[in-house]
mmCIF file of C-alpha atoms and ligand atoms in Angstrom:
data_model
loop_
_atom_site.group_PDB
_atom_site.id
_atom_site.type_symbol
_atom_site.label_atom_id
_atom_site.label_comp_id
_atom_site.label_asym_id
_atom_site.label_seq_id
_atom_site.Cartn_x
_atom_site.Cartn_y
_atom_site.Cartn_z
ATOM 1 C CA MET T 1432 -9.388 -7.202 -25.035
ATOM 2 C CA LYS T 1433 -10.067 -3.467 -25.276
ATOM 3 C CA PRO T 1434 -7.005 -1.212 -25.304
ATOM 4 C CA ILE T 1435 -6.251 0.735 -22.117
ATOM 5 C CA LEU T 1436 -5.829 4.367 -23.095
ATOM 6 C CA PHE T 1437 -3.931 5.259 -19.910
ATOM 7 C CA ASN T 1438 -1.115 2.997 -21.135
ATOM 8 C CA PHE T 1439 -0.811 4.802 -24.490
ATOM 9 C CA SER T 1440 2.011 7.236 -25.178
ATOM 10 C CA ASP T 1441 0.978 10.687 -26.386
ATOM 11 C CA ALA T 1442 1.822 9.679 -29.956
ATOM 12 C CA GLU T 1443 -0.284 6.513 -29.663
ATOM 13 C CA LEU T 1444 -3.205 8.419 -28.218
ATOM 14 C CA ASN T 1445 -2.981 10.995 -31.022
ATOM 15 C CA ALA T 1446 -2.992 8.231 -33.618
ATOM 16 C CA PHE T 1447 -5.916 6.486 -31.938
ATOM 17 C CA VAL T 1448 -7.989 9.662 -31.906
ATOM 18 C CA THR T 1449 -7.160 10.739 -35.454
ATOM 19 C CA ASP T 1450 -7.896 7.195 -36.695
ATOM 20 C CA MET T 1451 -11.376 7.731 -35.298
ATOM 21 C CA GLY T 1452 -11.653 10.778 -37.539
ATOM 22 C CA GLN T 1453 -11.423 13.144 -34.592
ATOM 23 C CA PRO T 1454 -9.350 16.306 -34.339
ATOM 24 C CA ARG T 1455 -6.078 16.047 -32.455
ATOM 25 C CA PHE T 1456 -7.081 18.266 -29.539
ATOM 26 C CA ARG T 1457 -9.438 15.515 -28.401
ATOM 27 C CA ALA T 1458 -6.363 13.453 -27.497
ATOM 28 C CA ALA T 1459 -5.192 16.172 -25.118
ATOM 29 C CA GLN T 1460 -8.641 16.411 -23.555
ATOM 30 C CA ILE T 1461 -8.790 12.670 -23.058
ATOM 31 C CA ARG T 1462 -5.284 12.629 -21.571
ATOM 32 C CA GLN T 1463 -6.321 15.180 -19.018
ATOM 33 C CA TRP T 1464 -9.217 13.017 -17.894
ATOM 34 C CA LEU T 1465 -7.025 9.932 -17.782
ATOM 35 C CA ASN T 1466 -4.498 11.698 -15.576
ATOM 36 C CA ARG T 1467 -7.274 12.638 -13.195
ATOM 37 C CA GLY T 1468 -8.278 8.992 -12.853
ATOM 38 C CA ALA T 1469 -11.501 9.027 -14.870
ATOM 39 C CA PRO T 1470 -13.067 5.588 -14.335
ATOM 40 C CA ASP T 1471 -14.832 5.623 -17.739
ATOM 41 C CA PHE T 1472 -15.600 7.845 -20.716
ATOM 42 C CA SER T 1473 -19.066 8.936 -19.639
ATOM 43 C CA VAL T 1474 -17.549 11.455 -17.201
ATOM 44 C CA MET T 1475 -15.574 13.274 -19.905
ATOM 45 C CA LYS T 1476 -17.905 16.235 -20.011
ATOM 46 C CA ASN T 1477 -16.098 18.218 -22.659
ATOM 47 C CA LEU T 1478 -16.353 15.428 -25.265
ATOM 48 C CA PRO T 1479 -19.474 15.112 -27.443
ATOM 49 C CA MET T 1480 -21.823 12.397 -26.228
ATOM 50 C CA ASP T 1481 -21.515 10.256 -29.358
ATOM 51 C CA LEU T 1482 -17.713 10.318 -29.079
ATOM 52 C CA ARG T 1483 -17.946 9.208 -25.445
ATOM 53 C CA ASN T 1484 -20.213 6.336 -26.485
ATOM 54 C CA GLN T 1485 -17.935 5.391 -29.323
ATOM 55 C CA LEU T 1486 -14.886 5.394 -27.028
ATOM 56 C CA ASP T 1487 -16.765 3.276 -24.554
ATOM 57 C CA GLN T 1488 -17.283 0.621 -27.234
ATOM 58 C CA MET T 1489 -13.652 0.652 -28.277
ATOM 59 C CA ALA T 1490 -11.496 1.136 -25.205
ATOM 60 C CA VAL T 1491 -11.208 1.488 -21.446
ATOM 61 C CA THR T 1492 -9.655 4.362 -19.496
ATOM 62 C CA LEU T 1493 -7.511 2.900 -16.698
ATOM 63 C CA PRO T 1494 -5.755 -0.442 -16.176
ATOM 64 C CA VAL T 1495 -7.910 -0.973 -13.062
ATOM 65 C CA LYS T 1496 -11.674 -1.203 -12.836
ATOM 66 C CA ILE T 1497 -13.595 -0.715 -9.585
ATOM 67 C CA ILE T 1498 -15.557 -3.848 -8.668
ATOM 68 C CA THR T 1499 -16.649 -2.805 -5.195
ATOM 69 C CA LYS T 1500 -16.075 0.110 -2.928
ATOM 70 C CA LEU T 1501 -16.500 -0.292 0.836
ATOM 71 C CA GLU T 1502 -16.730 2.574 3.306
ATOM 72 C CA SER T 1503 -15.816 2.166 6.970
ATOM 73 C CA ALA T 1504 -18.548 3.151 9.428
ATOM 74 C CA ASP T 1505 -16.588 6.221 10.552
ATOM 75 C CA GLY T 1506 -16.356 7.423 6.952
ATOM 76 C CA GLU T 1507 -12.577 7.781 7.129
ATOM 77 C CA THR T 1508 -11.533 4.749 5.136
ATOM 78 C CA THR T 1509 -12.552 3.529 1.691
ATOM 79 C CA LYS T 1510 -11.413 0.180 0.346
ATOM 80 C CA PHE T 1511 -11.490 -0.475 -3.387
ATOM 81 C CA LEU T 1512 -11.586 -3.932 -4.878
ATOM 82 C CA LEU T 1513 -10.117 -3.480 -8.344
ATOM 83 C CA GLU T 1514 -9.977 -5.744 -11.358
ATOM 84 C CA LEU T 1515 -7.024 -5.790 -13.724
ATOM 85 C CA ALA T 1516 -7.318 -6.364 -17.466
ATOM 86 C CA ASP T 1517 -6.388 -10.051 -17.084
ATOM 87 C CA GLY T 1518 -9.054 -10.633 -14.430
ATOM 88 C CA ASN T 1519 -6.713 -10.567 -11.422
ATOM 89 C CA LYS T 1520 -8.046 -8.611 -8.488
ATOM 90 C CA ILE T 1521 -6.225 -6.284 -6.119
ATOM 91 C CA GLU T 1522 -7.168 -3.921 -3.339
ATOM 92 C CA CYS T 1523 -6.200 -0.416 -2.382
ATOM 93 C CA VAL T 1524 -7.257 1.746 0.525
ATOM 94 C CA LEU T 1525 -7.882 5.476 0.886
ATOM 95 C CA MET T 1526 -7.467 6.867 4.420
ATOM 96 C CA ARG T 1527 -8.651 10.364 5.283
ATOM 97 C CA THR T 1528 -6.467 11.484 8.178
ATOM 98 C CA THR T 1529 -5.793 14.681 10.075
ATOM 99 C CA TYR T 1530 -2.487 15.101 8.215
ATOM 100 C CA GLY T 1531 -3.926 14.509 4.760
ATOM 101 C CA ASN T 1532 -5.235 11.774 2.498
ATOM 102 C CA SER T 1533 -3.140 8.662 2.383
ATOM 103 C CA VAL T 1534 -3.435 5.830 -0.133
ATOM 104 C CA CYS T 1535 -2.200 2.316 0.555
ATOM 105 C CA VAL T 1536 -1.350 0.586 -2.731
ATOM 106 C CA SER T 1537 -0.685 -3.019 -3.685
ATOM 107 C CA SER T 1538 2.483 -3.846 -5.602
ATOM 108 C CA GLN T 1539 1.626 -7.421 -6.591
ATOM 109 C CA ALA T 1540 -1.492 -9.492 -7.202
ATOM 110 C CA GLY T 1541 -1.179 -11.918 -4.321
ATOM 111 C CA CYS T 1542 2.114 -12.443 -2.504
ATOM 112 C CA ALA T 1543 4.757 -15.157 -2.408
ATOM 113 C CA MET T 1544 6.187 -14.368 1.025
ATOM 114 C CA GLY T 1545 4.029 -16.753 3.053
ATOM 115 C CA CYS T 1546 3.989 -14.793 6.322
ATOM 116 C CA ARG T 1547 1.970 -16.865 8.771
ATOM 117 C CA PHE T 1548 -0.181 -14.024 10.096
ATOM 118 C CA CYS T 1549 -1.189 -12.329 6.838
ATOM 119 C CA ALA T 1550 -4.176 -12.743 4.515
ATOM 120 C CA SER T 1551 -2.518 -11.339 1.396
ATOM 121 C CA THR T 1552 -0.329 -14.381 0.842
ATOM 122 C CA LEU T 1553 -2.971 -17.091 1.334
ATOM 123 C CA LEU T 1554 -3.394 -17.706 -2.395
ATOM 124 C CA GLY T 1555 0.256 -17.231 -3.311
ATOM 125 C CA LEU T 1556 1.601 -14.844 -5.927
ATOM 126 C CA GLN T 1557 -0.300 -14.273 -9.147
ATOM 127 C CA ARG T 1558 1.991 -11.698 -10.742
ATOM 128 C CA ASN T 1559 3.794 -8.393 -10.413
ATOM 129 C CA LEU T 1560 1.819 -5.231 -11.097
ATOM 130 C CA THR T 1561 2.998 -2.821 -13.767
ATOM 131 C CA THR T 1562 3.950 0.766 -12.949
ATOM 132 C CA ASN T 1563 0.673 1.951 -14.460
ATOM 133 C CA GLU T 1564 -1.391 -0.551 -12.495
ATOM 134 C CA ILE T 1565 0.105 0.735 -9.255
ATOM 135 C CA LEU T 1566 -0.276 4.372 -10.298
ATOM 136 C CA ALA T 1567 -3.904 3.824 -11.335
ATOM 137 C CA GLN T 1568 -4.711 2.839 -7.736
ATOM 138 C CA VAL T 1569 -3.642 6.292 -6.571
ATOM 139 C CA LEU T 1570 -5.600 7.961 -9.376
ATOM 140 C CA THR T 1571 -8.686 5.970 -8.426
ATOM 141 C CA ALA T 1572 -8.401 7.323 -4.887
ATOM 142 C CA GLN T 1573 -7.777 10.820 -6.215
ATOM 143 C CA TRP T 1574 -10.927 10.556 -8.329
ATOM 144 C CA GLU T 1575 -12.845 9.460 -5.253
ATOM 145 C CA LEU T 1576 -11.750 12.662 -3.518
ATOM 146 C CA ARG T 1577 -12.196 15.057 -6.404
ATOM 147 C CA GLY T 1578 -14.812 13.471 -8.614
ATOM 148 C CA ASP T 1579 -14.969 15.107 -12.020
ATOM 149 C CA ARG T 1580 -13.880 18.476 -10.627
ATOM 150 C CA GLY T 1581 -10.472 19.550 -11.816
ATOM 151 C CA THR T 1582 -9.529 20.708 -8.317
ATOM 152 C CA SER T 1583 -9.826 19.446 -4.785
ATOM 153 C CA ARG T 1584 -12.921 20.056 -2.685
ATOM 154 C CA PRO T 1585 -13.231 22.883 -0.179
ATOM 155 C CA ASN T 1586 -12.580 22.736 3.572
ATOM 156 C CA GLY T 1587 -15.352 21.069 5.492
ATOM 157 C CA ASP T 1588 -16.091 18.586 2.733
ATOM 158 C CA PRO T 1589 -15.245 15.065 3.944
ATOM 159 C CA ASN T 1590 -13.373 14.593 0.686
ATOM 160 C CA ASN T 1591 -11.378 17.785 1.117
ATOM 161 C CA GLY T 1592 -7.827 17.800 -0.219
ATOM 162 C CA ASP T 1593 -5.881 15.631 -2.629
ATOM 163 C CA VAL T 1594 -3.900 12.475 -2.132
ATOM 164 C CA SER T 1595 -0.955 13.730 -0.090
ATOM 165 C CA HIS T 1596 0.702 10.536 1.155
ATOM 166 C CA VAL T 1597 1.259 7.132 -0.376
ATOM 167 C CA VAL T 1598 2.204 3.964 1.470
ATOM 168 C CA ILE T 1599 3.300 0.872 -0.429
ATOM 169 C CA MET T 1600 1.882 -1.446 2.202
ATOM 170 C CA GLY T 1601 -0.923 -3.220 0.387
ATOM 171 C CA THR T 1602 -0.789 -6.719 -1.028
ATOM 172 C CA GLY T 1603 2.568 -7.937 -2.266
ATOM 173 C CA GLU T 1604 6.245 -7.447 -1.567
ATOM 174 C CA PRO T 1605 7.383 -4.261 -3.340
ATOM 175 C CA LEU T 1606 11.040 -5.309 -3.411
ATOM 176 C CA GLN T 1607 10.127 -8.359 -5.456
ATOM 177 C CA ASN T 1608 8.891 -5.902 -8.060
ATOM 178 C CA THR T 1609 11.485 -3.212 -7.524
ATOM 179 C CA GLU T 1610 11.765 -1.844 -11.055
ATOM 180 C CA ASN T 1611 8.045 -1.206 -11.487
ATOM 181 C CA VAL T 1612 7.704 0.113 -7.947
ATOM 182 C CA ILE T 1613 10.548 2.583 -8.503
ATOM 183 C CA GLY T 1614 8.910 3.594 -11.790
ATOM 184 C CA PHE T 1615 5.697 4.139 -9.862
ATOM 185 C CA MET T 1616 7.349 6.316 -7.225
ATOM 186 C CA GLU T 1617 9.014 8.429 -9.917
ATOM 187 C CA ARG T 1618 5.620 8.993 -11.553
ATOM 188 C CA LEU T 1619 4.041 9.858 -8.206
ATOM 189 C CA ASN T 1620 6.661 12.499 -7.732
ATOM 190 C CA GLN T 1621 6.680 13.847 -11.291
ATOM 191 C CA ASP T 1622 3.026 13.556 -12.295
ATOM 192 C CA LEU T 1623 1.268 14.045 -8.980
ATOM 193 C CA GLY T 1624 3.830 16.200 -7.215
ATOM 194 C CA ILE T 1625 3.975 13.943 -4.168
ATOM 195 C CA GLY T 1626 7.196 14.595 -2.271
ATOM 196 C CA TRP T 1627 9.620 11.762 -1.562
ATOM 197 C CA ARG T 1628 9.147 12.205 2.154
ATOM 198 C CA ARG T 1629 5.444 11.504 1.773
ATOM 199 C CA ILE T 1630 6.077 8.110 0.244
ATOM 200 C CA THR T 1631 6.662 5.051 2.441
ATOM 201 C CA LEU T 1632 7.769 1.671 1.167
ATOM 202 C CA SER T 1633 7.347 -1.298 3.455
ATOM 203 C CA THR T 1634 9.327 -4.500 2.986
ATOM 204 C CA CYS T 1635 9.533 -7.826 4.764
ATOM 205 C CA GLY T 1636 13.305 -7.544 4.358
ATOM 206 C CA ILE T 1637 14.583 -8.290 0.857
ATOM 207 C CA VAL T 1638 18.176 -7.230 1.467
ATOM 208 C CA PRO T 1639 19.386 -6.723 -2.146
ATOM 209 C CA GLY T 1640 16.213 -4.712 -2.843
ATOM 210 C CA ILE T 1641 17.048 -2.338 0.006
ATOM 211 C CA TYR T 1642 20.486 -1.763 -1.548
ATOM 212 C CA ASP T 1643 18.759 -1.127 -4.893
ATOM 213 C CA LEU T 1644 16.750 1.621 -3.190
ATOM 214 C CA ILE T 1645 19.949 3.132 -1.815
ATOM 215 C CA LYS T 1646 21.413 3.143 -5.322
ATOM 216 C CA TRP T 1647 18.234 4.771 -6.636
ATOM 217 C CA GLY T 1648 18.893 7.565 -4.176
ATOM 218 C CA ARG T 1649 15.515 9.120 -3.391
ATOM 219 C CA PRO T 1650 14.781 10.047 0.242
ATOM 220 C CA ILE T 1651 11.555 8.103 0.755
ATOM 221 C CA ASN T 1652 10.606 6.500 4.057
ATOM 222 C CA LEU T 1653 11.555 2.884 4.541
ATOM 223 C CA ALA T 1654 9.557 0.587 6.786
ATOM 224 C CA ILE T 1655 10.750 -2.863 7.811
ATOM 225 C CA SER T 1656 8.237 -5.529 8.793
ATOM 226 C CA MET T 1657 10.213 -6.955 11.671
ATOM 227 C CA HIS T 1658 7.644 -8.710 13.891
ATOM 228 C CA ALA T 1659 10.149 -10.647 15.974
ATOM 229 C CA PRO T 1660 13.467 -9.699 17.599
ATOM 230 C CA THR T 1661 15.276 -13.005 17.064
ATOM 231 C CA ASP T 1662 15.993 -15.056 13.953
ATOM 232 C CA GLU T 1663 14.576 -18.086 15.686
ATOM 233 C CA MET T 1664 11.155 -16.585 16.237
ATOM 234 C CA ARG T 1665 11.116 -14.545 13.038
ATOM 235 C CA SER T 1666 11.814 -17.610 10.909
ATOM 236 C CA GLN T 1667 8.785 -19.304 12.441
ATOM 237 C CA ILE T 1668 6.399 -16.621 11.238
ATOM 238 C CA MET T 1669 8.216 -15.154 8.216
ATOM 239 C CA PRO T 1670 9.751 -17.720 5.820
ATOM 240 C CA ILE T 1671 11.792 -14.959 4.116
ATOM 241 C CA ASN T 1672 13.896 -14.821 7.283
ATOM 242 C CA ASN T 1673 15.473 -18.121 6.269
ATOM 243 C CA LYS T 1674 16.944 -16.324 3.295
ATOM 244 C CA TYR T 1675 17.751 -12.894 4.740
ATOM 245 C CA LYS T 1676 18.671 -12.841 8.419
ATOM 246 C CA LEU T 1677 17.393 -10.111 10.672
ATOM 247 C CA ASP T 1678 20.807 -8.541 11.334
ATOM 248 C CA ASP T 1679 21.484 -8.270 7.601
ATOM 249 C CA VAL T 1680 18.081 -6.666 7.058
ATOM 250 C CA LEU T 1681 18.730 -4.136 9.807
ATOM 251 C CA THR T 1682 22.226 -3.386 8.513
ATOM 252 C CA ALA T 1683 20.811 -2.665 5.053
ATOM 253 C CA ALA T 1684 18.010 -0.565 6.527
ATOM 254 C CA ASP T 1685 20.521 1.414 8.580
ATOM 255 C CA ALA T 1686 22.530 2.080 5.447
ATOM 256 C CA PHE T 1687 19.372 3.395 3.777
ATOM 257 C CA THR T 1688 18.438 5.727 6.610
ATOM 258 C CA ALA T 1689 22.031 6.911 7.001
ATOM 259 C CA ALA T 1690 22.148 7.772 3.293
ATOM 260 C CA HIS T 1691 19.069 9.980 3.598
ATOM 261 C CA ASN T 1692 19.194 10.997 7.227
ATOM 262 C CA ARG T 1693 15.736 9.489 7.695
ATOM 263 C CA GLN T 1694 14.181 7.764 10.638
ATOM 264 C CA LEU T 1695 13.658 4.064 10.021
ATOM 265 C CA MET T 1696 10.170 2.757 10.573
ATOM 266 C CA ILE T 1697 9.921 -0.634 12.237
ATOM 267 C CA GLU T 1698 6.625 -2.490 12.060
ATOM 268 C CA TYR T 1699 5.967 -4.968 14.820
ATOM 269 C CA ILE T 1700 2.724 -6.917 14.940
ATOM 270 C CA LEU T 1701 1.734 -8.022 18.406
ATOM 271 C CA LEU T 1702 0.636 -11.634 18.213
ATOM 272 C CA GLY T 1703 -1.072 -13.897 20.671
ATOM 273 C CA ARG T 1704 -2.161 -17.499 20.410
ATOM 274 C CA ARG T 1705 -5.121 -19.264 21.861
ATOM 275 C CA ASN T 1706 -4.301 -22.164 24.159
ATOM 276 C CA GLU T 1707 -6.513 -25.198 24.815
ATOM 277 C CA MET T 1708 -8.320 -23.355 27.590
ATOM 278 C CA GLY T 1709 -9.346 -20.715 25.067
ATOM 279 C CA GLU T 1710 -7.112 -18.119 26.713
ATOM 280 C CA THR T 1711 -4.798 -15.892 24.733
ATOM 281 C CA GLU T 1712 -1.110 -16.471 25.361
ATOM 282 C CA LEU T 1713 1.327 -13.883 24.160
ATOM 283 C CA TYR T 1714 3.606 -15.006 21.368
ATOM 284 C CA ASN T 1715 6.019 -12.277 20.229
ATOM 285 C CA ALA T 1716 4.447 -9.766 22.616
ATOM 286 C CA THR T 1717 5.820 -10.906 25.980
ATOM 287 C CA PRO T 1718 7.835 -8.568 28.215
ATOM 288 C CA GLU T 1719 10.940 -10.670 27.476
ATOM 289 C CA MET T 1720 10.465 -10.106 23.762
ATOM 290 C CA ALA T 1721 10.067 -6.370 24.362
ATOM 291 C CA GLU T 1722 13.429 -6.333 26.167
ATOM 292 C CA CYS T 1723 14.973 -8.350 23.383
ATOM 293 C CA LEU T 1724 13.559 -5.943 20.770
ATOM 294 C CA ALA T 1725 14.936 -2.996 22.719
ATOM 295 C CA ASP T 1726 18.369 -4.671 22.764
ATOM 296 C CA LYS T 1727 18.246 -4.992 18.977
ATOM 297 C CA LEU T 1728 17.154 -1.420 18.329
ATOM 298 C CA THR T 1729 19.113 0.524 20.916
ATOM 299 C CA GLY T 1730 21.210 3.214 19.251
ATOM 300 C CA LYS T 1731 19.251 3.136 16.004
ATOM 301 C CA ASN T 1732 17.357 6.116 14.613
ATOM 302 C CA CYS T 1733 13.988 4.392 14.405
ATOM 303 C CA MET T 1734 10.307 4.533 15.294
ATOM 304 C CA VAL T 1735 8.532 1.319 16.229
ATOM 305 C CA ASN T 1736 4.944 1.016 15.084
ATOM 306 C CA LEU T 1737 3.201 -1.561 17.220
ATOM 307 C CA ILE T 1738 0.317 -3.175 15.364
ATOM 308 C CA PRO T 1739 -2.062 -5.312 17.418
ATOM 309 C CA TRP T 1740 -2.790 -8.239 15.121
ATOM 310 C CA ASN T 1741 -5.839 -7.805 12.900
ATOM 311 C CA ALA T 1742 -8.020 -10.860 12.614
ATOM 312 C CA VAL T 1743 -7.611 -13.128 9.590
ATOM 313 C CA ASP T 1744 -9.942 -16.136 9.845
ATOM 314 C CA GLU T 1745 -7.590 -18.644 8.272
ATOM 315 C CA ARG T 1746 -4.728 -17.691 10.556
ATOM 316 C CA ASP T 1747 -4.125 -19.259 13.913
ATOM 317 C CA PHE T 1748 -3.324 -16.199 15.985
ATOM 318 C CA ALA T 1749 -5.182 -13.930 18.365
ATOM 319 C CA ALA T 1750 -4.884 -10.264 19.213
ATOM 320 C CA PRO T 1751 -3.306 -9.575 22.611
ATOM 321 C CA SER T 1752 -5.236 -7.573 25.199
ATOM 322 C CA GLY T 1753 -4.941 -3.805 25.360
ATOM 323 C CA ASN T 1754 -3.040 -4.195 28.626
ATOM 324 C CA ALA T 1755 -0.483 -6.468 27.045
ATOM 325 C CA VAL T 1756 -0.012 -4.008 24.201
ATOM 326 C CA HIS T 1757 0.606 -1.140 26.599
ATOM 327 C CA ARG T 1758 2.940 -3.182 28.776
ATOM 328 C CA PHE T 1759 4.988 -4.006 25.670
ATOM 329 C CA GLN T 1760 5.101 -0.368 24.658
ATOM 330 C CA ASP T 1761 6.065 0.794 28.151
ATOM 331 C CA ILE T 1762 9.111 -1.439 28.170
ATOM 332 C CA LEU T 1763 10.296 -0.015 24.862
ATOM 333 C CA ILE T 1764 9.720 3.544 26.012
ATOM 334 C CA LYS T 1765 11.629 2.931 29.249
ATOM 335 C CA ARG T 1766 14.484 1.648 27.156
ATOM 336 C CA GLY T 1767 14.470 4.864 25.115
ATOM 337 C CA ILE T 1768 12.958 3.446 21.933
ATOM 338 C CA HIS T 1769 10.478 5.687 20.094
ATOM 339 C CA THR T 1770 7.245 3.753 19.902
ATOM 340 C CA ARG T 1771 3.651 4.264 18.982
ATOM 341 C CA ILE T 1772 0.644 2.023 18.708
ATOM 342 C CA ARG T 1773 -0.735 2.116 15.205
ATOM 343 C CA ARG T 1774 -4.337 3.155 15.022
ATOM 344 C CA GLU T 1775 -5.972 0.646 12.780
ATOM 345 C CA ARG T 1776 -8.261 1.998 10.143
ATOM 346 C CA GLY T 1777 -11.018 0.215 8.341
ATOM 347 C CA THR T 1778 -10.937 -3.021 10.363
ATOM 348 C CA ASP T 1779 -14.716 -3.216 9.860
ATOM 349 C CA ILE T 1780 -14.261 -3.435 6.088
ATOM 350 C CA GLY T 1781 -11.278 -5.781 6.154
ATOM 351 C CA SER T 1782 -8.899 -3.079 5.011
ATOM 352 C CA ALA T 1783 -6.558 -2.955 7.980
ATOM 353 C CA CYS T 1784 -2.942 -4.163 7.751
ATOM 354 C CA GLY T 1785 -2.701 -7.763 6.678
ATOM 355 C CA GLN T 1786 -6.372 -8.098 5.832
ATOM 356 C CA LEU T 1787 -6.046 -7.286 2.149
ATOM 357 C CA ARG T 1788 -6.467 -10.242 -0.119
ATOM 358 C CA LEU T 1789 -7.471 -11.362 -3.578
ATOM 359 C CA ASN T 1790 -10.988 -12.036 -4.603
ATOM 360 C CA ASN T 1791 -12.811 -10.805 -1.613
ATOM 361 C CA HIS T 1792 -16.213 -9.370 -2.330
ATOM 362 C CA GLN T 1793 -17.362 -9.403 1.261
ATOM 363 C CA GLY T 1794 -14.393 -7.421 2.429
ATOM 364 C CA ASN T 1795 -13.361 -9.602 5.333
HETATM 365 N N1 SAH V 352 5.270 -7.079 1.917
HETATM 366 C C1 SAH V 352 5.493 -5.772 2.494
HETATM 367 C C2 SAH V 352 4.334 -4.851 2.263
HETATM 368 C C3 SAH V 352 3.076 -5.221 3.024
HETATM 369 S S1 SAH V 352 2.933 -4.113 4.338
HETATM 370 C C4 SAH V 352 5.864 -5.937 3.944
HETATM 371 O O1 SAH V 352 5.843 -7.074 4.440
HETATM 372 O O2 SAH V 352 6.233 -4.986 4.591
HETATM 373 C C5 SAH V 352 1.668 -4.741 5.301
HETATM 374 C C6 SAH V 352 2.024 -4.701 6.773
HETATM 375 O O3 SAH V 352 0.953 -5.305 7.525
HETATM 376 C C7 SAH V 352 3.260 -5.514 7.044
HETATM 377 O O4 SAH V 352 4.015 -4.939 8.078
HETATM 378 C C8 SAH V 352 2.643 -6.808 7.493
HETATM 379 O O5 SAH V 352 3.540 -7.590 8.176
HETATM 380 C C9 SAH V 352 1.487 -6.334 8.333
HETATM 381 N N2 SAH V 352 0.465 -7.348 8.566
HETATM 382 C C10 SAH V 352 0.249 -8.475 7.873
HETATM 383 N N3 SAH V 352 -0.766 -9.183 8.410
HETATM 384 C C11 SAH V 352 -1.217 -8.483 9.467
HETATM 385 C C12 SAH V 352 -2.274 -8.684 10.395
HETATM 386 N N4 SAH V 352 -3.084 -9.731 10.320
HETATM 387 N N5 SAH V 352 -2.460 -7.745 11.354
HETATM 388 C C13 SAH V 352 -1.669 -6.642 11.407
HETATM 389 N N6 SAH V 352 -0.680 -6.391 10.533
HETATM 390 C C14 SAH V 352 -0.443 -7.312 9.567
#
């Protein structure tokens, strides 16, 4: 297997370059390209061509390699299917929004959580990603925006601006890989200058992991994948709820937001089911469930993101109608709960929430 230069320390990179009979300053040049997310050596314009070719024979740049890149029809969303050195595949998504460029990264190859509505867990967990493998997803998106320019593109260019926001909401459960994910967030902050408040970590509710984040002490945004207001219903769709009960998850989340004076983000997928007549019946999205959710959240400093379910072929759910979604939201608003309906991005390329999966070349 070829060595991955991005993973080398400065001393290792120096040694590698001088072993090739090259002057030391080449190591610094290469490092600069690596930090910009250079996908291969051919783009390293300030290196002599024969050195680039030689490097290409001997090594690779990043711990992720782009297999396919899919663009949504509106041009706002790009999904990358990436291959890791061991052949595992992961996905990450770049979203160009009015508030900046946001990257959704995966924290694991596959997922062990088994949530009934999600595609990412269908093949189980392969392994945790390393800090560098998570970071390289952001650099890949940054390269997409900047290309081989050292700076961001001008206003008016669709790829204007740098990566400004990162959400850890791709495949995997970040709090099952807490150490590497924390290492990743530290690098984001130090190396890319991304502020803590522009980083969001989403968890299905691993209670000890939330306390680890509190101990870590950085004021990131925390999102909880709640999806049902009662333990009874939540356990039916999220097996992790058998281990960590909803009230304990919310208590831990409250402790996190209190520590940083942040608003807690609650994610709530709206699920329907098809009955024998082929009609969609609401599951967790009935008016009663909205009232029950409001009971649970009253008095908390939180924002509920309602996510109409995104289709996953293997999963036996259906998206509720637009009316049902609005009725659900209205109840929450009347009860004084901050709520918005999440605008899904990239549904046409299978990159919306819960659609990310391993090994998917078609992007559905
Ligand atoms: N494991 C973490 C990180 C993944 S975040 C977590 O559970 O929070 C991905 C978000 O998309 C989660 O809120 C997840 O529950 C949600 N999701 C999963 N499948 C979905 C689907 N089919 N439609 C809409 N959202 C989905």
